[in-house]
């Protein structure tokens, strides 16, 4: 009996020793993780130290799209290159992906900034940090030449029961729900080019996105046109650059540079060739207000 008691006590003490050891290891592991996080360079550090900044965007004519050898084109990319240069860097790596993969890609660390012209929306604000608005863009509809279904509003789409095509993750999806358009009448595709193709092929009667995105498409393809006249469903959208949630210092640095850059002759020269005009300047809207609306 005595030996059993001693062994039992000994085993219990051993278990306590092991548990204390495991607890100590856990604390050390957590400390190492936090130390690693604290020592990891921010995007701002990377920019200032001459590292390569990875910009993520999809094929969105006007806003951001790849040119020859994947060159980053579009007015949002043009602005981004200027802003990074003002922060002391010129090294950029373009990464092109589908629109719906932009936020997941940023969160996964595939790129450092989303430059695709993403609108600042309340449901996006918890997932990314937006810089201050860099534009003001109205929504629009695209139809086949001659507008055979006589579509001039979201109400027309709803009442006629025709199919609306838009991009996965586009704000248009929320607008369609607000307008009462049935879910089975909303087709989602990868981006603007696919929207236009679906309308041209007759798989959808009308495409929804924004005026700026469709402007370049209808200028190059006479088989489609903007619905005109058009009664806008939504208030103008305000696009910006998007950053990972832990990059507040980087966002602050970009915003500081944006103050003097927005609306300047330098900016208008960089974005003018993509159709951006003074009418597209964001005015007094702020990201904080837009994230609440």
CSV table of N, CA and C in Angstrom, one decimal, residues 89-147:
chain,number,residue,atom,x,y,z
A,89,UNK,N,10.1,55.0,-53.8
A,89,UNK,CA,10.3,53.7,-54.4
A,89,UNK,C,9.7,53.7,-55.8
A,90,UNK,N,10.3,52.9,-56.6
A,90,UNK,CA,9.8,52.7,-58.0
A,90,UNK,C,9.7,51.2,-58.4
A,91,UNK,N,9.9,50.3,-57.4
A,91,UNK,CA,9.9,48.9,-57.8
A,91,UNK,C,8.5,48.3,-57.5
A,92,UNK,N,7.9,47.8,-58.6
A,92,UNK,CA,6.5,47.3,-58.6
A,92,UNK,C,6.4,46.0,-59.3
A,93,UNK,N,5.7,45.1,-58.7
A,93,UNK,CA,5.4,43.8,-59.4
A,93,UNK,C,3.9,43.7,-59.6
A,94,UNK,N,3.4,43.7,-60.8
A,94,UNK,CA,1.9,43.6,-61.1
A,94,UNK,C,1.5,42.2,-60.9
A,95,UNK,N,0.4,41.9,-60.2
A,95,UNK,CA,-0.2,40.6,-60.1
A,95,UNK,C,-1.7,40.7,-60.5
A,96,UNK,N,-2.0,40.0,-61.6
A,96,UNK,CA,-3.4,40.1,-62.2
A,96,UNK,C,-4.2,38.9,-61.7
A,97,UNK,N,-5.4,39.1,-61.2
A,97,UNK,CA,-6.2,38.0,-60.8
A,97,UNK,C,-7.7,38.4,-61.0
A,98,UNK,N,-8.6,37.5,-60.8
A,98,UNK,CA,-10.0,37.8,-61.0
A,98,UNK,C,-10.5,38.7,-59.8
A,99,UNK,N,-11.5,39.5,-60.1
A,99,UNK,CA,-12.0,40.5,-59.2
A,99,UNK,C,-12.3,39.9,-57.8
A,100,UNK,N,-13.0,38.7,-57.9
A,100,UNK,CA,-13.5,38.1,-56.7
A,100,UNK,C,-12.3,37.5,-55.8
A,101,UNK,N,-11.1,37.5,-56.4
A,101,UNK,CA,-9.9,37.0,-55.7
A,101,UNK,C,-9.1,38.1,-55.1
A,102,UNK,N,-9.5,39.3,-55.3
A,102,UNK,CA,-8.6,40.4,-54.8
A,102,UNK,C,-8.5,40.5,-53.3
A,103,UNK,N,-9.6,40.6,-52.6
A,103,UNK,CA,-9.6,40.7,-51.2
A,103,UNK,C,-9.0,39.4,-50.5
A,104,UNK,N,-9.4,38.2,-51.0
A,104,UNK,CA,-8.7,37.0,-50.4
A,104,UNK,C,-7.2,37.0,-50.7
A,105,UNK,N,-6.8,37.4,-51.9
A,105,UNK,CA,-5.4,37.5,-52.2
A,105,UNK,C,-4.6,38.4,-51.4
A,106,UNK,N,-5.2,39.6,-51.1
A,106,UNK,CA,-4.6,40.5,-50.2
A,106,UNK,C,-4.4,39.9,-48.8
A,107,UNK,N,-5.5,39.3,-48.3
A,107,UNK,CA,-5.5,38.7,-47.0
A,107,UNK,C,-4.5,37.6,-46.9
A,108,UNK,N,-4.3,36.9,-48.0
A,108,UNK,CA,-3.3,35.7,-48.0
A,108,UNK,C,-1.9,36.2,-48.3
A,109,UNK,N,-1.7,37.5,-48.5
A,109,UNK,CA,-0.3,38.0,-48.7
A,109,UNK,C,0.2,37.8,-50.1
A,110,UNK,N,-0.7,37.6,-51.1
A,110,UNK,CA,-0.2,37.4,-52.5
A,110,UNK,C,0.2,38.7,-53.0
A,111,UNK,N,-0.3,39.8,-52.6
A,111,UNK,CA,0.1,41.1,-53.0
A,111,UNK,C,-0.1,42.1,-51.9
A,112,UNK,N,0.4,43.3,-52.0
A,112,UNK,CA,0.5,44.3,-50.9
A,112,UNK,C,-0.6,45.4,-51.0
A,113,UNK,N,-1.1,45.7,-52.2
A,113,UNK,CA,-2.1,46.7,-52.4
A,113,UNK,C,-3.0,46.3,-53.5
A,114,UNK,N,-4.3,46.5,-53.3
A,114,UNK,CA,-5.3,46.3,-54.3
A,114,UNK,C,-5.5,47.6,-55.1
A,115,UNK,N,-5.2,47.6,-56.4
A,115,UNK,CA,-5.2,48.8,-57.2
A,115,UNK,C,-6.3,48.7,-58.3
A,116,UNK,N,-7.3,47.9,-58.1
A,116,UNK,CA,-8.3,47.6,-59.1
A,116,UNK,C,-9.4,48.6,-59.2
A,117,UNK,N,-9.4,49.7,-58.4
A,117,UNK,CA,-10.5,50.6,-58.4
A,117,UNK,C,-11.7,50.1,-57.6
A,118,UNK,N,-11.4,49.5,-56.4
A,118,UNK,CA,-12.4,48.9,-55.6
A,118,UNK,C,-13.2,50.0,-54.8
A,119,UNK,N,-14.5,50.0,-54.9
A,119,UNK,CA,-15.3,51.0,-54.2
A,119,UNK,C,-15.2,50.8,-52.7
A,120,UNK,N,-15.2,51.9,-51.9
A,120,UNK,CA,-15.3,51.8,-50.5
A,120,UNK,C,-16.7,51.5,-50.1
A,121,UNK,N,-16.9,50.3,-49.5
A,121,UNK,CA,-18.3,49.9,-49.1
A,121,UNK,C,-18.2,49.4,-47.7
A,122,UNK,N,-19.3,49.6,-46.9
A,122,UNK,CA,-19.3,49.2,-45.5
A,122,UNK,C,-19.0,47.7,-45.3
A,123,UNK,N,-19.4,46.8,-46.2
A,123,UNK,CA,-19.2,45.4,-46.0
A,123,UNK,C,-17.8,45.0,-46.4
A,124,UNK,N,-17.0,45.9,-47.0
A,124,UNK,CA,-15.6,45.6,-47.4
A,124,UNK,C,-14.7,46.2,-46.3
A,125,UNK,N,-15.1,47.2,-45.6
A,125,UNK,CA,-14.3,47.9,-44.6
A,125,UNK,C,-13.7,47.1,-43.5
A,126,UNK,N,-14.5,46.0,-43.0
A,126,UNK,CA,-13.9,45.2,-42.0
A,126,UNK,C,-12.8,44.3,-42.5
A,127,UNK,N,-12.7,44.1,-43.8
A,127,UNK,CA,-11.7,43.2,-44.3
A,127,UNK,C,-10.4,43.8,-44.9
A,128,UNK,N,-10.5,45.1,-45.2
A,128,UNK,CA,-9.3,45.8,-45.7
A,128,UNK,C,-9.3,47.2,-45.2
A,129,UNK,N,-8.1,47.8,-45.3
A,129,UNK,CA,-8.0,49.2,-44.9
A,129,UNK,C,-8.0,50.0,-46.2
A,130,UNK,N,-8.9,51.0,-46.4
A,130,UNK,CA,-8.9,51.8,-47.6
A,130,UNK,C,-8.2,53.1,-47.3
A,131,UNK,N,-7.5,53.6,-48.3
A,131,UNK,CA,-7.0,55.0,-48.3
A,131,UNK,C,-8.2,55.9,-48.5
A,132,UNK,N,-7.9,57.2,-48.5
A,132,UNK,CA,-9.0,58.2,-48.8
A,132,UNK,C,-9.5,58.0,-50.2
A,133,UNK,N,-10.7,58.3,-50.5
A,133,UNK,CA,-11.2,58.1,-51.9
A,133,UNK,C,-10.4,58.8,-53.0
A,134,UNK,N,-10.3,58.1,-54.1
A,134,UNK,CA,-9.5,58.7,-55.2
A,134,UNK,C,-10.3,59.0,-56.5
A,135,UNK,N,-11.6,58.8,-56.3
A,135,UNK,CA,-12.5,59.0,-57.5
A,135,UNK,C,-14.0,59.0,-57.1
A,136,UNK,N,-14.8,59.5,-58.0
A,136,UNK,CA,-16.3,59.4,-57.8
A,136,UNK,C,-16.9,58.9,-59.1
A,137,UNK,N,-17.5,57.8,-59.1
A,137,UNK,CA,-18.0,57.1,-60.3
A,137,UNK,C,-19.4,56.7,-60.2
A,138,UNK,N,-20.2,57.0,-61.3
A,138,UNK,CA,-21.6,56.7,-61.3
A,138,UNK,C,-21.8,55.3,-61.9
A,139,UNK,N,-22.9,54.6,-61.5
A,139,UNK,CA,-23.2,53.3,-62.1
A,139,UNK,C,-23.8,53.5,-63.5
A,140,UNK,N,-23.8,52.3,-64.2
A,140,UNK,CA,-24.3,52.4,-65.6
A,140,UNK,C,-24.8,51.0,-66.0
A,141,UNK,N,-25.5,50.9,-67.1
A,141,UNK,CA,-25.9,49.6,-67.7
A,141,UNK,C,-25.5,49.5,-69.1
A,142,UNK,N,-25.1,48.3,-69.5
A,142,UNK,CA,-24.7,48.1,-70.9
A,142,UNK,C,-25.7,47.2,-71.6
A,143,UNK,N,-26.0,47.4,-72.8
A,143,UNK,CA,-27.0,46.6,-73.5
A,143,UNK,C,-26.5,46.4,-75.0
A,144,UNK,N,-27.2,45.5,-75.7
A,144,UNK,CA,-26.9,45.3,-77.1
A,144,UNK,C,-27.2,46.5,-77.9
A,145,UNK,N,-26.6,46.7,-79.0
A,145,UNK,CA,-26.8,47.9,-79.8
A,145,UNK,C,-28.3,48.0,-80.1
A,146,UNK,N,-28.8,49.2,-79.9
A,146,UNK,CA,-30.3,49.5,-80.2
A,146,UNK,C,-31.1,49.2,-79.0
A,147,UNK,N,-30.6,48.7,-77.9
A,147,UNK,CA,-31.3,48.4,-76.7
A,147,UNK,C,-32.6,47.7,-76.9
